Structures are given as structure tokens and as C-alpha cells.
Amino acid sequence: MDIKDLVKEAHENAKKHGFWEDVEMLVHEYDEIDILEAAMCKEWIDGCKSDLSNAICTRLMLIVGEVAEAMEGLRKNDRANFQEELADIMIRVFDLAGGLEVDLESEIKKKMEINKSRVYKHGKSF
């Protein structure tokens, strides 16, 4: 299974379990409105963009939550929990990439190439 498959599977499972209901409601609401009417209603369009940004922020915070849980596993010397939480982090990232149609595999490869040319510790002390 490659990254694209993992992204697809993680996103499909998250949708199946209700984690994308907010975005689905926004998409449905957008489909329901007359395009010409929407074009004349800049406030509605800006509000929709804001709601979508909030939905994405929620998913980013779910990732942060998994990072915090991994840290707690490490603090408690619970290797099994730490490993499980690392997997949860990736599952949440895969889900978000799937929902936003990000080619995560391509982005990872591009970023790894960029990182090869960066200075030691990216010029920072830690």
C-alpha cells in the first residue's frame, strides 16, 4: 500500500465516521444557492470561505491532539501508546490531505528535496 492508498483509506474512513459532516453541509449549502445570486452576495461567499477555514483548523487541532497524546505516552514511558499515537497523527494527516485533495506523496518528496539543501538545524539552536 502506498501513501496515496493510505490517504484515500484514512479519508474514506473518517467521512464514514462523521468527521466531515461540517464540510459536507457547507458543500451542500453552496450547491443549493443560485450561482448568480452567490456572486452578488460577497458576504455569503466570504462567510463560506471562513467556515471552510474553520473546518480545516478543526482538523489541524485534531492532529495537534494526537501529537499531545504521543507526548504523554512518551512521558509515561508507554512505548506501545506512543507508537499508536504516532500512527494516529499520520491517519489524521492522511485524512486531511484526502479531504483537501492534496497529493501528499508528491508534497513529501518535494519537501524532502528542499530539506536536503537546508543548513544545519535550519540555522536554529534546536
Coordinates of C-alpha atoms in Angstrom, one line a residue:
M1 CA 0.0 0.0 0.0
D2 CA 1.5 3.4 -1.0
I3 CA 0.8 6.8 0.5
K4 CA -2.0 7.6 -1.9
D5 CA -3.8 4.5 -0.9
L6 CA -3.3 5.3 2.8
V7 CA -4.6 8.8 2.2
K8 CA -7.7 7.6 0.4
E9 CA -8.5 4.9 3.0
A10 CA -8.0 7.3 6.0
H11 CA -10.2 9.9 4.5
E12 CA -13.0 7.5 3.5
N13 CA -13.0 6.0 7.0
A14 CA -13.1 9.5 8.6
K15 CA -16.0 10.5 6.4
K16 CA -17.8 7.3 7.2
H17 CA -17.5 8.0 10.9
G18 CA -18.8 11.6 10.6
F19 CA -15.7 13.7 10.8
W20 CA -16.5 15.6 7.5
E21 CA -20.2 16.4 8.2
D22 CA -19.4 20.1 8.6
V23 CA -17.7 20.3 5.2
E24 CA -20.4 18.2 3.6
M25 CA -23.0 20.7 4.9
L26 CA -21.1 23.6 3.5
V27 CA -20.8 22.0 0.1
H28 CA -24.5 21.1 0.1
E29 CA -25.4 24.7 1.1
Y30 CA -23.1 26.0 -1.7
D31 CA -24.7 23.7 -4.3
E32 CA -28.2 24.9 -3.2
I33 CA -27.6 28.6 -3.8
D34 CA -28.0 30.1 -7.2
I35 CA -24.5 30.9 -8.6
L36 CA -25.6 34.3 -9.9
E37 CA -27.1 35.2 -6.5
A38 CA -24.0 34.0 -4.7
A39 CA -21.8 36.1 -7.0
M40 CA -23.8 39.2 -5.9
C41 CA -23.5 38.3 -2.2
K42 CA -19.8 38.7 -1.4
E43 CA -20.6 38.4 2.3
W44 CA -22.0 34.9 1.9
I45 CA -19.0 33.8 -0.2
D46 CA -16.6 35.2 2.4
G47 CA -18.6 33.5 5.2
C48 CA -18.4 30.2 3.4
K49 CA -14.7 30.5 3.0
S50 CA -14.4 31.4 6.6
D51 CA -16.5 28.4 7.6
L52 CA -14.3 26.1 5.5
S53 CA -11.2 27.6 7.0
N54 CA -12.6 26.9 10.5
A55 CA -13.3 23.3 9.4
I56 CA -9.7 22.8 8.3
C57 CA -8.5 24.4 11.5
T58 CA -10.5 21.9 13.5
R59 CA -8.8 19.0 11.6
L60 CA -5.4 20.6 12.3
M61 CA -6.2 20.7 16.0
L62 CA -7.2 17.1 15.9
I63 CA -3.7 16.4 14.7
V64 CA -2.2 18.5 17.5
G65 CA -4.3 16.5 19.9
E66 CA -2.8 13.3 18.7
V67 CA 0.7 14.8 19.0
A68 CA -0.1 15.7 22.6
E69 CA -1.2 12.1 23.3
A70 CA 2.0 10.8 21.8
M71 CA 4.0 13.1 24.1
E72 CA 2.0 11.8 27.1
G73 CA 2.8 8.2 26.0
L74 CA 6.5 9.2 25.9
R75 CA 6.3 10.9 29.3
K76 CA 4.7 7.8 30.8
N77 CA 7.3 5.5 29.2
D78 CA 4.4 3.8 27.4
R79 CA 6.1 2.8 24.1
A80 CA 3.0 1.0 22.8
N81 CA 0.8 4.0 23.4
F82 CA 3.5 6.3 21.9
Q83 CA 3.6 4.2 18.7
E84 CA -0.2 4.1 18.5
E85 CA -0.4 7.9 18.8
L86 CA 2.2 8.3 16.0
A87 CA 0.0 6.2 13.8
D88 CA -3.0 8.4 14.8
I89 CA -1.1 11.5 13.8
M90 CA -0.4 10.1 10.4
I91 CA -4.0 8.9 10.0
R92 CA -5.3 12.4 10.7
V93 CA -2.8 13.9 8.3
F94 CA -3.8 11.4 5.6
D95 CA -7.4 12.2 6.2
L96 CA -6.9 16.0 5.9
A97 CA -4.8 15.5 2.7
G98 CA -7.5 13.3 1.3
G99 CA -10.3 15.8 2.1
L100 CA -8.4 18.6 0.6
E101 CA -7.2 16.5 -2.4
V102 CA -3.5 17.1 -1.6
D103 CA -1.1 14.8 -3.3
L104 CA 0.7 14.2 -0.1
E105 CA 3.2 11.7 -1.6
S106 CA 4.3 14.3 -4.1
E107 CA 4.5 17.1 -1.5
I108 CA 6.6 14.9 0.8
K109 CA 9.1 14.2 -1.9
K110 CA 9.3 17.9 -2.9
K111 CA 9.8 18.9 0.8
M112 CA 12.4 16.2 1.4
E113 CA 14.4 17.6 -1.6
I114 CA 14.2 21.1 -0.2
N115 CA 15.3 19.9 3.3
K116 CA 18.5 18.3 1.8
S117 CA 19.8 21.8 1.0
R118 CA 18.9 23.4 4.3
V119 CA 21.6 24.4 6.8
Y120 CA 22.3 22.5 10.0
K121 CA 19.2 22.6 12.3
H122 CA 17.8 25.1 9.7
G123 CA 20.0 27.7 11.3
K124 CA 18.5 27.4 14.8
S125 CA 19.9 26.2 18.1
F126 CA 17.4 23.2 18.4

